[in-house]
Amino acid sequence: MERITATSPSSSEQYLTPKALISMSTSIVHEPSLFYCILKRFTDIVLSAIGILILMPVFLVVMVCIKLDDGGKILHLREIIGRQGRRFYALKFRTMMPNADEYLAKHPELMQKYQQNMKLERDPRITRIGKFLRRTSLDELPQLFNVLVGQMSLVGPRMIHPSELPRYGKWAQKRLSVKPGITGLWQINGRGHTSYEERIMFDMRYIDTCSYKHDLGILFKTFKVFIIHTGA
């Protein structure tokens, strides 16, 4: 099973923090209205349900491709810490070799690089079909089910493993004030070329400026990028 292997940073570890992040408040600058929360949840339910129905043929094709590629499991369950600290498993199509954790453990230099930024450039564990799924973000489509049941939102801060929360430092509680999203500011701002601290900055910025208009703008940009990458 593809799992995320990570360790919590010790008290002696120091993480560089961008100046823009230092100036950000640890409390929510703009409290969303009740109307916004209701409208956002209604939109999540409607769009995720429609998306699941429309994309079902795509789900089936991807499932067959993964199975034919290496015969391993189709889904990867990633443990996530959500709103108010609730833990759940986010669904993703598996994009790594079945023994991804063991491979990382056998290569300490890769493990060190992974723990620095919680990702690897040119990750050798990614399968052939996995490269395509990641490039097009098709691997994240199963998370529509997480949105439908209320664990995630279509738009929000990026989802994180519980072991990543200490990296947020004094912004940790603020991060837990909202649901993680399938897409967000990080995803539409060059997610493959940002540091971990910049990801935190994008999360805090979203929480402070969230609005229905802002969410629709992020969804539109995400859909535009999806169309370009898939050639649809």
PDB file of N, CA, C and O in Angstrom, residues 30-58:
ATOM      1  N   HIS A  30     -10.539  37.464   8.543  1.00  0.00           N
ATOM      2  CA  HIS A  30     -11.894  37.652   8.022  1.00  0.00           C
ATOM      3  C   HIS A  30     -12.735  36.431   8.339  1.00  0.00           C
ATOM      4  O   HIS A  30     -12.584  35.394   7.718  1.00  0.00           O
ATOM      5  N   GLU A  31     -13.631  36.549   9.317  1.00  0.00           N
ATOM      6  CA  GLU A  31     -14.504  35.442   9.691  1.00  0.00           C
ATOM      7  C   GLU A  31     -15.594  35.280   8.624  1.00  0.00           C
ATOM      8  O   GLU A  31     -16.347  36.212   8.345  1.00  0.00           O
ATOM      9  N   PRO A  32     -15.701  34.108   8.005  1.00  0.00           N
ATOM     10  CA  PRO A  32     -16.735  33.888   6.977  1.00  0.00           C
ATOM     11  C   PRO A  32     -18.128  33.919   7.590  1.00  0.00           C
ATOM     12  O   PRO A  32     -18.327  33.489   8.721  1.00  0.00           O
ATOM     13  N   SER A  33     -19.091  34.431   6.830  1.00  0.00           N
ATOM     14  CA  SER A  33     -20.465  34.515   7.316  1.00  0.00           C
ATOM     15  C   SER A  33     -21.144  33.158   7.272  1.00  0.00           C
ATOM     16  O   SER A  33     -20.703  32.239   6.586  1.00  0.00           O
ATOM     17  N   LEU A  34     -22.236  33.018   8.007  1.00  0.00           N
ATOM     18  CA  LEU A  34     -23.004  31.791   8.016  1.00  0.00           C
ATOM     19  C   LEU A  34     -23.560  31.502   6.623  1.00  0.00           C
ATOM     20  O   LEU A  34     -23.585  30.352   6.174  1.00  0.00           O
ATOM     21  N   PHE A  35     -23.963  32.558   5.935  1.00  0.00           N
ATOM     22  CA  PHE A  35     -24.492  32.403   4.578  1.00  0.00           C
ATOM     23  C   PHE A  35     -23.432  31.815   3.652  1.00  0.00           C
ATOM     24  O   PHE A  35     -23.720  30.930   2.842  1.00  0.00           O
ATOM     25  N   TYR A  36     -22.210  32.300   3.786  1.00  0.00           N
ATOM     26  CA  TYR A  36     -21.110  31.771   2.965  1.00  0.00           C
ATOM     27  C   TYR A  36     -20.878  30.294   3.257  1.00  0.00           C
ATOM     28  O   TYR A  36     -20.707  29.494   2.331  1.00  0.00           O
ATOM     29  N   CYS A  37     -20.880  29.921   4.504  1.00  0.00           N
ATOM     30  CA  CYS A  37     -20.636  28.521   4.885  1.00  0.00           C
ATOM     31  C   CYS A  37     -21.720  27.599   4.336  1.00  0.00           C
ATOM     32  O   CYS A  37     -21.429  26.505   3.849  1.00  0.00           O
ATOM     33  N   ILE A  38     -22.983  28.043   4.416  1.00  0.00           N
ATOM     34  CA  ILE A  38     -24.096  27.239   3.900  1.00  0.00           C
ATOM     35  C   ILE A  38     -24.005  27.122   2.385  1.00  0.00           C
ATOM     36  O   ILE A  38     -24.155  26.036   1.820  1.00  0.00           O
ATOM     37  N   LEU A  39     -23.741  28.251   1.718  1.00  0.00           N
ATOM     38  CA  LEU A  39     -23.639  28.259   0.258  1.00  0.00           C
ATOM     39  C   LEU A  39     -22.461  27.417  -0.221  1.00  0.00           C
ATOM     40  O   LEU A  39     -22.562  26.689  -1.214  1.00  0.00           O
ATOM     41  N   LYS A  40     -21.355  27.496   0.512  1.00  0.00           N
ATOM     42  CA  LYS A  40     -20.169  26.711   0.151  1.00  0.00           C
ATOM     43  C   LYS A  40     -20.463  25.217   0.269  1.00  0.00           C
ATOM     44  O   LYS A  40     -20.095  24.431  -0.621  1.00  0.00           O
ATOM     45  N   ARG A  41     -21.128  24.811   1.342  1.00  0.00           N
ATOM     46  CA  ARG A  41     -21.448  23.390   1.539  1.00  0.00           C
ATOM     47  C   ARG A  41     -22.442  22.916   0.478  1.00  0.00           C
ATOM     48  O   ARG A  41     -22.316  21.805  -0.043  1.00  0.00           O
ATOM     49  N   PHE A  42     -23.424  23.742   0.167  1.00  0.00           N
ATOM     50  CA  PHE A  42     -24.402  23.396  -0.865  1.00  0.00           C
ATOM     51  C   PHE A  42     -23.698  23.190  -2.209  1.00  0.00           C
ATOM     52  O   PHE A  42     -23.976  22.219  -2.925  1.00  0.00           O
ATOM     53  N   THR A  43     -22.776  24.086  -2.537  1.00  0.00           N
ATOM     54  CA  THR A  43     -22.023  23.983  -3.784  1.00  0.00           C
ATOM     55  C   THR A  43     -21.165  22.731  -3.799  1.00  0.00           C
ATOM     56  O   THR A  43     -21.065  22.040  -4.813  1.00  0.00           O
ATOM     57  N   ASP A  44     -20.535  22.417  -2.657  1.00  0.00           N
ATOM     58  CA  ASP A  44     -19.715  21.206  -2.556  1.00  0.00           C
ATOM     59  C   ASP A  44     -20.544  19.958  -2.854  1.00  0.00           C
ATOM     60  O   ASP A  44     -20.108  19.067  -3.599  1.00  0.00           O
ATOM     61  N   ILE A  45     -21.734  19.880  -2.272  1.00  0.00           N
ATOM     62  CA  ILE A  45     -22.588  18.697  -2.446  1.00  0.00           C
ATOM     63  C   ILE A  45     -23.033  18.563  -3.899  1.00  0.00           C
ATOM     64  O   ILE A  45     -22.919  17.490  -4.507  1.00  0.00           O
ATOM     65  N   VAL A  46     -23.533  19.664  -4.452  1.00  0.00           N
ATOM     66  CA  VAL A  46     -24.061  19.631  -5.823  1.00  0.00           C
ATOM     67  C   VAL A  46     -22.973  19.324  -6.847  1.00  0.00           C
ATOM     68  O   VAL A  46     -23.109  18.414  -7.671  1.00  0.00           O
ATOM     69  N   LEU A  47     -21.857  20.069  -6.794  1.00  0.00           N
ATOM     70  CA  LEU A  47     -20.802  19.890  -7.797  1.00  0.00           C
ATOM     71  C   LEU A  47     -20.070  18.557  -7.655  1.00  0.00           C
ATOM     72  O   LEU A  47     -19.689  17.947  -8.656  1.00  0.00           O
ATOM     73  N   SER A  48     -19.867  18.098  -6.408  1.00  0.00           N
ATOM     74  CA  SER A  48     -19.187  16.804  -6.234  1.00  0.00           C
ATOM     75  C   SER A  48     -20.066  15.662  -6.729  1.00  0.00           C
ATOM     76  O   SER A  48     -19.572  14.716  -7.364  1.00  0.00           O
ATOM     77  N   ALA A  49     -21.381  15.728  -6.464  1.00  0.00           N
ATOM     78  CA  ALA A  49     -22.294  14.690  -6.929  1.00  0.00           C
ATOM     79  C   ALA A  49     -22.361  14.670  -8.452  1.00  0.00           C
ATOM     80  O   ALA A  49     -22.298  13.598  -9.078  1.00  0.00           O
ATOM     81  N   ILE A  50     -22.453  15.845  -9.053  1.00  0.00           N
ATOM     82  CA  ILE A  50     -22.487  15.931 -10.520  1.00  0.00           C
ATOM     83  C   ILE A  50     -21.168  15.438 -11.104  1.00  0.00           C
ATOM     84  O   ILE A  50     -21.141  14.711 -12.096  1.00  0.00           O
ATOM     85  N   GLY A  51     -20.066  15.843 -10.465  1.00  0.00           N
ATOM     86  CA  GLY A  51     -18.748  15.439 -10.947  1.00  0.00           C
ATOM     87  C   GLY A  51     -18.567  13.933 -10.920  1.00  0.00           C
ATOM     88  O   GLY A  51     -18.036  13.343 -11.868  1.00  0.00           O
ATOM     89  N   ILE A  52     -19.017  13.286  -9.849  1.00  0.00           N
ATOM     90  CA  ILE A  52     -18.892  11.831  -9.730  1.00  0.00           C
ATOM     91  C   ILE A  52     -19.676  11.124 -10.832  1.00  0.00           C
ATOM     92  O   ILE A  52     -19.190  10.176 -11.461  1.00  0.00           O
ATOM     93  N   LEU A  53     -20.902  11.606 -11.096  1.00  0.00           N
ATOM     94  CA  LEU A  53     -21.734  10.987 -12.126  1.00  0.00           C
ATOM     95  C   LEU A  53     -21.137  11.170 -13.519  1.00  0.00           C
ATOM     96  O   LEU A  53     -21.060  10.221 -14.311  1.00  0.00           O
ATOM     97  N   ILE A  54     -20.706  12.391 -13.824  1.00  0.00           N
ATOM     98  CA  ILE A  54     -20.174  12.681 -15.154  1.00  0.00           C
ATOM     99  C   ILE A  54     -18.841  11.987 -15.395  1.00  0.00           C
ATOM    100  O   ILE A  54     -18.569  11.494 -16.500  1.00  0.00           O
ATOM    101  N   LEU A  55     -18.007  11.933 -14.354  1.00  0.00           N
ATOM    102  CA  LEU A  55     -16.659  11.395 -14.505  1.00  0.00           C
ATOM    103  C   LEU A  55     -16.557   9.893 -14.251  1.00  0.00           C
ATOM    104  O   LEU A  55     -15.457   9.346 -14.292  1.00  0.00           O
ATOM    105  N   MET A  56     -17.676   9.230 -14.013  1.00  0.00           N
ATOM    106  CA  MET A  56     -17.628   7.796 -13.745  1.00  0.00           C
ATOM    107  C   MET A  56     -16.920   7.004 -14.848  1.00  0.00           C
ATOM    108  O   MET A  56     -16.121   6.094 -14.541  1.00  0.00           O
ATOM    109  N   PRO A  57     -17.153   7.304 -16.142  1.00  0.00           N
ATOM    110  CA  PRO A  57     -16.400   6.587 -17.189  1.00  0.00           C
ATOM    111  C   PRO A  57     -14.897   6.797 -17.068  1.00  0.00           C
ATOM    112  O   PRO A  57     -14.108   5.877 -17.308  1.00  0.00           O
ATOM    113  N   VAL A  58     -14.485   8.021 -16.672  1.00  0.00           N
ATOM    114  CA  VAL A  58     -13.061   8.312 -16.484  1.00  0.00           C
ATOM    115  C   VAL A  58     -12.522   7.488 -15.317  1.00  0.00           C
ATOM    116  O   VAL A  58     -11.412   6.938 -15.389  1.00  0.00           O
TER     117      VAL A  58
END
